């Protein structure tokens, strides 16, 4: 039986339907609220607002659950590959062998236009890789056939393949360019992850390194309506082309409160270590409301429990460092900090746990990836998720332009004042 909630406004009672998801999440449908009452809702930061119905990713922040298309993240991280997960996110089902081979060909086929390569080589070596990636993906829209900009004509799989291949070439090429090293082209005989690593380091990764990278990319592949996915959807709701949407997603991810946190975590751990390794000082600063400093890699809008991705990454960090024979003192700083934070009432009361970014940087560092490349590594992983979110949006028949309202709190009407009277 349909469920409704009743609200009373100005003496009028109205009924608002309750929508229930497949995991029993409930939402009040307020789409008729303004038309029937003149009221809107106000939800700063959208903490209580569902922006869409989606079939892609389910997460339960209270229980620490994350599933892509119903499959638990730990099973995918253990048994799957990044390309398989990319297919799953975009097509809803795990691929057959033939479907996966076809998808792999679609991803390997595109090459980066020479003009984009020239553009990459012209960026200053000091540029941030996320600025480079966002610009190069937006620029890619200028070098594709016009059909690729028309969302009614676009070959969605072909563009997904192009974007996945391009982001890896762009990141790896800029990585080598800024070190003044010879550029290594994409090799279609290698797997996606092997190729990425080879383009960056000029060697085929060991099985351990390959597995670690696969896991990191899988864990980052989607996370429902987060800041960057919402940015992709908001831009996409104007029927903008996918290159523009993804470029917007990259810009959103760059921020230190979102994907940029992995870089910020490493910088924080380095500064704690440089300061004698006293992580309790950092903890005290994070608790001080007069100090803007936050414990980077801690807290999450949705997770009020362990971020399941952080658990997997923490375990992988120990394994990778052992396999590579790397001893990183920052890992001890991170573990010490995590321990004291998890026992501290400030963090306990606010349910602040380590998030995906807390340990990922230590693995990247062990693989020889510099700190300011961390966020772009995240972006390589997130590409298929952003695309799946964009695709779901444009395939949804009732899709409308995203256009929130506001509560205006500025000046009331007043007359213009001539310059000489100001
Ligand atoms: N350090 C110290 N205090 C924190 C932290 C933190 N990392 N995170 C939240 N808090 C405190 C807030 O000050 C607030 O305290 P109050 O209730 O006394 O005012 C309370 O916890 C709730 O925090 P909000 O800011 O309301 O939480 P919100 O959901 O808006 O923010 C966010 C989530 C941005 C992730 C936040 O926890 C944060 O800034 N973390 C550090 C940055 C980070 O790691 N970002 C990566 C997130 S994962 C990702 O995007 C890939």
Short mmCIF file of C-alpha atoms and ligand atoms in Angstrom, two decimals:
data_model
loop_
_atom_site.label_atom_id
_atom_site.label_comp_id
_atom_site.label_asym_id
_atom_site.label_seq_id
_atom_site.Cartn_x
_atom_site.Cartn_y
_atom_site.Cartn_z
CA UNK A 1 0.00 0.00 0.00
CA UNK A 2 1.28 3.44 -0.91
CA UNK A 3 2.66 5.34 2.06
CA UNK A 4 2.25 9.09 2.55
CA UNK A 5 3.40 11.66 5.06
CA UNK A 6 1.10 14.48 5.99
CA UNK A 7 2.39 17.96 6.66
CA UNK A 8 0.46 20.97 7.85
CA UNK A 9 1.38 24.38 6.44
CA UNK A 10 -0.67 27.53 7.01
CA UNK A 11 -3.55 25.40 8.25
CA UNK A 12 -3.63 23.30 5.06
CA UNK A 13 -2.76 19.63 5.29
CA UNK A 14 -1.06 18.02 2.30
CA UNK A 15 0.04 14.48 1.63
CA UNK A 16 3.48 13.74 0.23
CA UNK A 17 4.21 10.28 -1.18
CA UNK A 18 6.96 8.14 0.33
CA UNK A 19 9.32 6.49 -2.15
CA UNK A 20 11.08 3.29 -1.13
CA UNK A 21 14.27 1.97 -2.70
CA UNK A 22 15.19 -1.69 -3.20
CA UNK A 23 17.27 -1.61 0.00
CA UNK A 24 14.33 -0.10 1.95
CA UNK A 25 15.73 3.41 1.96
CA UNK A 26 12.83 5.80 2.30
CA UNK A 27 12.44 9.26 0.84
CA UNK A 28 9.65 11.84 0.92
CA UNK A 29 8.80 12.97 -2.59
CA UNK A 30 8.53 16.75 -2.32
CA UNK A 31 8.25 17.47 -6.05
CA UNK A 32 4.74 18.98 -5.61
CA UNK A 33 5.53 20.83 -2.38
CA UNK A 34 6.08 24.28 -3.84
CA UNK A 35 3.20 24.07 -6.30
CA UNK A 36 0.78 23.08 -3.52
CA UNK A 37 2.08 25.17 -0.62
CA UNK A 38 4.45 27.86 -1.92
CA UNK A 39 7.20 26.47 0.33
CA UNK A 40 10.55 25.03 -0.72
CA UNK A 41 12.99 22.98 1.36
CA UNK A 42 16.40 24.23 2.47
CA UNK A 43 19.20 21.67 2.80
CA UNK A 44 22.65 23.23 2.88
CA UNK A 45 25.19 20.78 1.41
CA UNK A 46 22.33 18.43 0.35
CA UNK A 47 22.82 16.19 3.40
CA UNK A 48 19.14 15.17 3.33
CA UNK A 49 18.41 15.47 -0.36
CA UNK A 50 18.17 12.59 -2.79
CA UNK A 51 18.93 14.06 -6.21
CA UNK A 52 17.91 11.03 -8.29
CA UNK A 53 16.91 7.38 -8.30
CA UNK A 54 19.88 5.25 -9.29
CA UNK A 55 20.60 1.57 -9.92
CA UNK A 56 24.39 1.85 -9.96
CA UNK A 57 25.84 1.90 -6.45
CA UNK A 58 24.38 1.20 -3.04
CA UNK A 59 26.00 2.36 0.14
CA UNK A 60 24.83 2.19 3.71
CA UNK A 61 26.93 4.60 5.73
CA UNK A 62 25.67 3.36 9.08
CA UNK A 63 26.55 -0.26 8.36
CA UNK A 64 29.63 0.43 6.22
CA UNK A 65 28.26 -1.34 3.12
CA UNK A 66 29.26 -0.55 -0.47
CA UNK A 67 28.05 -2.47 -3.50
CA UNK A 68 28.32 -1.84 -7.23
CA UNK A 69 25.22 -3.11 -9.05
CA UNK A 70 24.55 -5.35 -6.02
CA UNK A 71 28.03 -6.89 -5.82
CA UNK A 72 29.88 -6.28 -2.51
CA UNK A 73 33.00 -4.15 -2.93
CA UNK A 74 35.24 -6.66 -1.11
CA UNK A 75 34.29 -9.43 -3.56
CA UNK A 76 34.94 -7.18 -6.55
CA UNK A 77 38.28 -6.00 -5.12
CA UNK A 78 39.38 -9.58 -4.51
CA UNK A 79 38.11 -11.32 -7.64
CA UNK A 80 37.47 -8.81 -10.38
CA UNK A 81 39.50 -6.53 -12.65
CA UNK A 82 39.13 -2.79 -13.15
CA UNK A 83 37.91 -3.23 -16.73
CA UNK A 84 35.33 -5.79 -15.66
CA UNK A 85 34.08 -3.43 -12.94
CA UNK A 86 33.97 -0.56 -15.45
CA UNK A 87 31.76 -2.69 -17.69
CA UNK A 88 29.60 -3.72 -14.75
CA UNK A 89 29.02 -0.12 -13.65
CA UNK A 90 28.07 0.93 -17.15
CA UNK A 91 26.03 -2.08 -18.28
CA UNK A 92 24.52 -3.31 -15.02
CA UNK A 93 25.78 -6.91 -15.32
CA UNK A 94 29.15 -8.64 -15.21
CA UNK A 95 30.39 -9.19 -18.76
CA UNK A 96 30.72 -12.56 -20.47
CA UNK A 97 34.22 -13.37 -21.77
CA UNK A 98 33.28 -12.13 -25.26
CA UNK A 99 31.68 -8.96 -23.92
CA UNK A 100 34.76 -8.21 -21.84
CA UNK A 101 37.09 -8.77 -24.79
CA UNK A 102 34.99 -6.45 -26.93
CA UNK A 103 34.95 -3.81 -24.18
CA UNK A 104 38.71 -4.11 -23.77
CA UNK A 105 39.15 -3.48 -27.51
CA UNK A 106 36.91 -0.41 -27.25
CA UNK A 107 39.06 0.96 -24.44
CA UNK A 108 42.36 0.21 -26.20
CA UNK A 109 41.34 1.49 -29.63
CA UNK A 110 41.45 5.26 -29.20
CA UNK A 111 44.65 7.22 -29.34
CA UNK A 112 45.06 10.75 -28.13
CA UNK A 113 44.94 13.38 -30.92
CA UNK A 114 48.40 14.78 -31.66
CA UNK A 115 47.12 18.27 -30.84
CA UNK A 116 46.27 17.15 -27.29
CA UNK A 117 49.72 15.55 -26.98
CA UNK A 118 51.27 18.85 -28.05
CA UNK A 119 49.07 20.69 -25.56
CA UNK A 120 50.21 18.38 -22.76
CA UNK A 121 53.84 19.01 -23.66
CA UNK A 122 53.22 22.75 -23.46
CA UNK A 123 51.87 22.77 -19.91
CA UNK A 124 54.37 24.11 -17.40
CA UNK A 125 56.08 21.28 -15.54
CA UNK A 126 54.87 22.88 -12.30
CA UNK A 127 51.19 22.51 -13.30
CA UNK A 128 49.00 20.39 -11.05
CA UNK A 129 48.13 17.10 -12.81
CA UNK A 130 44.43 17.61 -12.02
CA UNK A 131 44.43 20.98 -13.77
CA UNK A 132 46.12 19.32 -16.72
CA UNK A 133 43.66 16.41 -16.78
CA UNK A 134 40.55 18.61 -16.52
CA UNK A 135 41.83 20.93 -19.28
CA UNK A 136 42.92 18.11 -21.58
CA UNK A 137 39.59 16.25 -21.28
CA UNK A 138 37.68 19.47 -22.01
CA UNK A 139 40.05 20.13 -24.94
CA UNK A 140 39.43 16.61 -26.26
CA UNK A 141 35.88 17.75 -27.09
CA UNK A 142 37.39 20.08 -29.71
CA UNK A 143 39.05 17.19 -31.59
CA UNK A 144 36.22 14.67 -31.82
CA UNK A 145 33.54 14.39 -34.50
CA UNK A 146 30.58 16.69 -33.81
CA UNK A 147 28.31 13.60 -33.31
CA UNK A 148 30.25 12.89 -30.11
CA UNK A 149 28.98 16.18 -28.71
CA UNK A 150 25.35 15.37 -29.51
CA UNK A 151 24.02 13.15 -26.77
CA UNK A 152 21.27 11.79 -29.02
CA UNK A 153 23.78 10.50 -31.59
CA UNK A 154 26.72 9.55 -29.45
CA UNK A 155 28.11 5.99 -29.39
CA UNK A 156 28.20 5.72 -25.59
CA UNK A 157 30.54 2.74 -25.34
CA UNK A 158 32.99 4.21 -27.80
CA UNK A 159 33.15 7.50 -25.88
CA UNK A 160 33.55 5.66 -22.55
CA UNK A 161 36.49 3.73 -24.05
CA UNK A 162 37.98 6.94 -25.37
CA UNK A 163 37.67 8.72 -22.02
CA UNK A 164 39.15 5.80 -20.06
CA UNK A 165 42.09 5.46 -22.41
CA UNK A 166 42.60 9.22 -22.66
CA UNK A 167 42.72 9.90 -18.92
CA UNK A 168 45.41 7.24 -18.49
CA UNK A 169 47.49 8.55 -21.41
CA UNK A 170 47.07 12.17 -20.30
CA UNK A 171 48.13 11.41 -16.73
CA UNK A 172 51.07 9.19 -17.67
CA UNK A 173 52.30 11.49 -20.43
CA UNK A 174 52.27 14.56 -18.22
CA UNK A 175 53.95 12.54 -15.44
CA UNK A 176 56.89 11.80 -17.76
CA UNK A 177 56.87 15.16 -19.51
CA UNK A 178 57.40 17.08 -16.28
CA UNK A 179 60.34 14.84 -15.38
CA UNK A 180 61.83 15.50 -18.82
CA UNK A 181 61.60 11.79 -19.62
CA UNK A 182 60.94 10.21 -23.02
CA UNK A 183 57.23 9.69 -23.62
CA UNK A 184 56.06 6.07 -23.75
CA UNK A 185 53.08 5.39 -25.98
CA UNK A 186 50.08 3.21 -25.21
CA UNK A 187 50.69 -0.50 -25.88
CA UNK A 188 47.55 -2.40 -26.98
CA UNK A 189 49.16 -5.72 -26.03
CA UNK A 190 49.09 -4.84 -22.35
CA UNK A 191 46.14 -4.87 -19.98
CA UNK A 192 44.70 -1.47 -18.97
CA UNK A 193 46.56 -1.42 -15.66
CA UNK A 194 49.83 -2.78 -17.09
CA UNK A 195 49.66 -0.19 -19.83
CA UNK A 196 49.05 2.66 -17.39
CA UNK A 197 52.03 1.60 -15.30
CA UNK A 198 54.22 1.06 -18.36
CA UNK A 199 53.36 4.51 -19.75
CA UNK A 200 54.35 6.01 -16.39
CA UNK A 201 57.45 4.00 -15.49
CA UNK A 202 58.59 2.32 -18.70
CA UNK A 203 58.27 -1.19 -17.28
CA UNK A 204 55.64 -3.89 -16.89
CA UNK A 205 54.44 -4.02 -13.28
CA UNK A 206 55.00 -7.14 -11.19
CA UNK A 207 51.88 -9.18 -10.42
CA UNK A 208 51.78 -7.68 -6.91
CA UNK A 209 51.94 -4.10 -8.18
CA UNK A 210 49.37 -4.84 -10.88
CA UNK A 211 47.00 -6.32 -8.31
CA UNK A 212 47.46 -3.36 -5.95
CA UNK A 213 46.65 -0.92 -8.76
CA UNK A 214 43.63 -2.96 -9.88
CA UNK A 215 42.28 -2.91 -6.31
CA UNK A 216 42.82 0.84 -5.91
CA UNK A 217 41.08 1.60 -9.20
CA UNK A 218 38.18 -0.73 -8.38
CA UNK A 219 37.69 0.83 -4.93
CA UNK A 220 37.58 4.29 -6.47
CA UNK A 221 35.37 3.37 -9.44
CA UNK A 222 32.08 4.75 -8.11
CA UNK A 223 30.55 6.15 -4.95
CA UNK A 224 26.99 7.17 -5.87
CA UNK A 225 25.99 10.85 -5.57
CA UNK A 226 29.23 12.28 -4.18
CA UNK A 227 30.44 15.81 -4.99
CA UNK A 228 32.09 15.02 -8.34
CA UNK A 229 29.39 12.58 -9.53
CA UNK A 230 26.79 15.21 -8.67
CA UNK A 231 28.82 17.77 -10.61
CA UNK A 232 28.85 15.41 -13.61
CA UNK A 233 25.08 14.94 -13.32
CA UNK A 234 24.33 18.65 -12.86
CA UNK A 235 26.34 19.54 -15.96
CA UNK A 236 24.84 16.57 -17.83
CA UNK A 237 21.31 17.68 -16.91
CA UNK A 238 21.80 20.66 -19.24
CA UNK A 239 22.45 18.07 -21.99
CA UNK A 240 26.07 19.12 -22.17
CA UNK A 241 28.41 16.68 -23.89
CA UNK A 242 30.18 13.98 -21.83
CA UNK A 243 33.65 15.57 -22.20
CA UNK A 244 32.35 18.75 -20.57
CA UNK A 245 30.63 16.73 -17.83
CA UNK A 246 33.73 14.67 -17.04
CA UNK A 247 35.95 17.72 -17.07
CA UNK A 248 33.59 19.26 -14.48
CA UNK A 249 33.78 16.06 -12.42
CA UNK A 250 37.59 16.27 -12.47
CA UNK A 251 37.46 19.86 -11.20
CA UNK A 252 35.14 18.86 -8.35
CA UNK A 253 37.30 15.87 -7.41
CA UNK A 254 40.40 18.06 -7.18
CA UNK A 255 39.26 19.77 -3.96
CA UNK A 256 40.91 18.70 -0.68
CA UNK A 257 37.56 17.89 0.94
CA UNK A 258 36.90 15.36 -1.85
CA UNK A 259 39.46 13.44 -3.97
CA UNK A 260 42.21 15.95 -3.24
CA UNK A 261 42.19 14.59 0.32
CA UNK A 262 44.64 11.80 -0.65
CA UNK A 263 47.29 14.41 -1.45
CA UNK A 264 46.36 16.40 1.68
CA UNK A 265 46.68 13.26 3.86
CA UNK A 266 50.20 12.60 2.64
CA UNK A 267 51.21 16.23 3.16
CA UNK A 268 49.72 16.07 6.66
CA UNK A 269 51.59 12.84 7.50
CA UNK A 270 54.82 14.28 6.12
CA UNK A 271 54.48 17.43 8.18
CA UNK A 272 53.71 15.39 11.34
CA UNK A 273 56.83 13.34 10.70
CA UNK A 274 58.95 16.43 9.98
CA UNK A 275 57.67 17.86 13.26
CA UNK A 276 59.06 14.90 15.24
CA UNK A 277 56.24 12.42 14.58
CA UNK A 278 53.96 13.68 17.36
CA UNK A 279 50.58 12.80 15.89
CA UNK A 280 48.74 13.77 19.09
CA UNK A 281 49.51 17.41 18.29
CA UNK A 282 47.72 17.01 14.94
CA UNK A 283 44.81 15.39 16.73
CA UNK A 284 44.53 18.31 19.15
CA UNK A 285 44.65 20.80 16.30
CA UNK A 286 41.88 18.92 14.48
CA UNK A 287 39.67 19.15 17.59
CA UNK A 288 40.33 22.85 18.12
CA UNK A 289 37.35 24.76 16.69
CA UNK A 290 39.46 27.92 16.42
CA UNK A 291 41.86 26.12 14.08
CA UNK A 292 40.66 25.42 10.51
CA UNK A 293 42.89 22.30 10.38
CA UNK A 294 41.04 19.00 9.92
CA UNK A 295 42.37 15.50 10.16
CA UNK A 296 42.61 14.75 6.45
CA UNK A 297 41.41 11.31 5.42
CA UNK A 298 38.99 11.24 8.33
CA UNK A 299 35.24 11.71 8.29
CA UNK A 300 32.68 11.26 5.59
CA UNK A 301 29.29 12.72 4.79
CA UNK A 302 27.70 9.31 4.47
CA UNK A 303 29.87 6.84 6.40
CA UNK A 304 29.25 6.96 10.12
CA UNK A 305 31.14 3.70 10.45
CA UNK A 306 34.33 2.34 8.86
CA UNK A 307 34.52 3.21 5.18
CA UNK A 308 34.66 -0.35 3.74
CA UNK A 309 37.15 0.88 1.14
CA UNK A 310 39.50 2.12 3.87
CA UNK A 311 39.46 -1.34 5.49
CA UNK A 312 40.47 -3.00 2.21
CA UNK A 313 43.13 -0.38 1.47
CA UNK A 314 44.64 -0.63 4.95
CA UNK A 315 45.04 -4.39 4.51
CA UNK A 316 46.40 -3.94 0.99
CA UNK A 317 48.91 -1.35 2.25
CA UNK A 318 50.49 -3.86 4.62
CA UNK A 319 50.63 -6.53 1.89
CA UNK A 320 52.04 -4.22 -0.80
CA UNK A 321 54.72 -2.74 1.42
CA UNK A 322 55.78 -6.21 2.52
CA UNK A 323 55.82 -7.55 -1.05
CA UNK A 324 57.83 -4.59 -2.30
CA UNK A 325 60.13 -4.69 0.71
CA UNK A 326 59.32 -1.04 1.43
CA UNK A 327 59.49 0.30 4.95
CA UNK A 328 57.69 3.60 5.16
CA UNK A 329 57.82 5.49 8.47
CA UNK A 330 54.71 7.38 7.37
CA UNK A 331 52.75 4.15 7.71
CA UNK A 332 53.60 4.10 11.40
CA UNK A 333 52.54 7.74 11.73
CA UNK A 334 49.26 6.92 9.95
CA UNK A 335 48.56 3.88 12.12
CA UNK A 336 49.39 5.77 15.31
CA UNK A 337 47.17 8.66 14.29
CA UNK A 338 44.32 6.35 13.37
CA UNK A 339 44.54 4.55 16.71
CA UNK A 340 44.47 7.68 18.87
CA UNK A 341 41.69 9.24 16.76
CA UNK A 342 39.50 6.15 17.00
CA UNK A 343 39.85 6.21 20.81
CA UNK A 344 39.27 9.95 21.17
CA UNK A 345 35.76 11.05 22.31
CA UNK A 346 35.73 13.93 19.76
CA UNK A 347 36.04 11.46 16.87
CA UNK A 348 33.97 8.74 18.54
CA UNK A 349 31.04 11.10 19.27
CA UNK A 350 31.03 12.47 15.74
CA UNK A 351 31.48 9.01 14.21
CA UNK A 352 34.59 10.09 12.32
CA UNK A 353 36.45 7.12 10.81
CA UNK A 354 39.29 6.86 8.29
CA UNK A 355 37.98 7.22 4.74
CA UNK A 356 39.25 5.85 1.42
CA UNK A 357 41.97 8.50 1.20
CA UNK A 358 43.66 7.82 4.52
CA UNK A 359 45.85 4.91 3.44
CA UNK A 360 45.72 5.01 -0.38
CA UNK A 361 48.59 7.52 -0.60
CA UNK A 362 50.96 5.19 1.21
CA UNK A 363 50.45 2.56 -1.47
CA UNK A 364 50.87 5.12 -4.27
CA UNK A 365 54.05 6.33 -2.60
CA UNK A 366 55.40 2.78 -2.32
CA UNK A 367 54.75 2.41 -6.06
CA UNK A 368 56.84 5.53 -6.75
CA UNK A 369 53.92 7.81 -7.56
CA UNK A 370 54.48 11.38 -6.34
CA UNK A 371 52.00 13.03 -3.98
CA UNK A 372 50.48 15.49 -6.43
CA UNK A 373 49.64 12.60 -8.79
CA UNK A 374 47.44 10.86 -6.19
CA UNK A 375 44.22 12.66 -7.09
CA UNK A 376 44.66 11.98 -10.78
CA UNK A 377 45.13 8.27 -9.94
CA UNK A 378 41.79 8.48 -8.12
CA UNK A 379 40.30 10.13 -11.23
CA UNK A 380 41.50 7.30 -13.49
CA UNK A 381 39.59 4.93 -11.21
CA UNK A 382 36.51 7.15 -11.02
CA UNK A 383 36.14 7.65 -14.79
CA UNK A 384 33.81 4.64 -15.43
CA UNK A 385 31.68 5.61 -12.42
CA UNK A 386 31.25 9.20 -13.55
CA UNK A 387 30.39 7.94 -16.99
CA UNK A 388 27.85 5.43 -15.64
CA UNK A 389 26.22 8.24 -13.64
CA UNK A 390 26.12 10.46 -16.73
CA UNK A 391 24.75 7.62 -18.84
CA UNK A 392 22.01 6.78 -16.35
CA UNK A 393 21.02 10.44 -16.30
CA UNK A 394 20.78 10.84 -20.08
CA UNK A 395 19.03 7.47 -20.53
CA UNK A 396 16.38 8.40 -17.96
CA UNK A 397 13.28 9.49 -19.83
CA UNK A 398 11.99 12.01 -17.28
CA UNK A 399 15.36 13.72 -16.80
CA UNK A 400 15.09 17.47 -16.02
CA UNK A 401 17.66 20.21 -15.83
CA UNK A 402 19.15 20.49 -12.31
CA UNK A 403 18.11 23.88 -11.03
CA UNK A 404 17.89 24.25 -7.26
CA UNK A 405 16.14 27.18 -5.66
CA UNK A 406 17.37 29.38 -2.84
CA UNK A 407 16.18 31.37 0.12
CA UNK A 408 17.19 34.94 -0.68
CA UNK A 409 18.60 36.76 2.35
CA UNK A 410 20.07 39.84 0.63
CA UNK A 411 18.96 43.48 0.45
CA UNK A 412 15.36 44.37 -0.32
CA UNK A 413 14.68 46.62 -3.28
CA UNK A 414 16.54 49.95 -3.16
CA UNK A 415 17.23 52.77 -5.57
CA UNK A 416 20.47 53.11 -7.52
CA UNK A 417 22.90 55.66 -6.02
CA UNK A 418 24.82 57.89 -8.40
CA UNK A 419 28.62 57.63 -8.11
CA UNK A 420 28.98 61.19 -6.74
CA UNK A 421 26.54 60.42 -3.94
CA UNK A 422 28.29 57.27 -2.65
N1 LIG B 1 38.72 16.47 11.38
C1 LIG B 1 38.17 17.11 12.45
N2 LIG B 1 36.85 17.31 12.61
C2 LIG B 1 36.05 16.84 11.66
C3 LIG B 1 36.54 16.17 10.51
C4 LIG B 1 37.93 15.98 10.40
N3 LIG B 1 38.45 15.35 9.35
N4 LIG B 1 35.50 15.83 9.71
C5 LIG B 1 34.40 16.26 10.32
N5 LIG B 1 34.73 16.89 11.50
C6 LIG B 1 33.79 17.44 12.51
C7 LIG B 1 33.22 18.78 12.04
O1 LIG B 1 34.01 19.85 12.48
C8 LIG B 1 31.85 18.75 12.69
O2 LIG B 1 32.03 19.03 14.06
P1 LIG B 1 30.86 19.82 14.88
O3 LIG B 1 29.68 18.92 14.85
O4 LIG B 1 31.45 20.02 16.23
O5 LIG B 1 30.64 21.10 14.14
C9 LIG B 1 31.44 17.28 12.60
O6 LIG B 1 32.67 16.54 12.57
C10 LIG B 1 30.62 16.95 11.34
O7 LIG B 1 31.39 17.34 10.22
P2 LIG B 1 30.81 18.03 8.92
O8 LIG B 1 31.78 19.01 8.39
O9 LIG B 1 29.41 18.52 9.17
O10 LIG B 1 30.75 16.79 7.97
P3 LIG B 1 30.48 16.83 6.43
O11 LIG B 1 29.65 15.66 6.13
O12 LIG B 1 29.95 18.17 6.00
O13 LIG B 1 31.94 16.70 5.77
C11 LIG B 1 33.96 15.74 5.04
C12 LIG B 1 32.48 15.51 5.35
C13 LIG B 1 34.10 16.92 4.05
C14 LIG B 1 34.53 14.51 4.38
C15 LIG B 1 34.72 16.06 6.37
O14 LIG B 1 34.63 14.95 7.25
C16 LIG B 1 36.19 16.44 6.13
O15 LIG B 1 36.47 17.61 5.88
N6 LIG B 1 37.13 15.43 6.18
C17 LIG B 1 38.52 15.69 5.86
C18 LIG B 1 38.72 15.73 4.34
C19 LIG B 1 38.62 14.35 3.73
O16 LIG B 1 39.22 13.38 4.19
N7 LIG B 1 37.87 14.28 2.62
C20 LIG B 1 37.74 13.03 1.84
C21 LIG B 1 36.37 12.46 1.95
S1 LIG B 1 36.25 10.95 1.03
C22 LIG B 1 36.12 11.47 -0.58
O17 LIG B 1 35.54 12.49 -0.88
C23 LIG B 1 36.72 10.70 -1.59
#
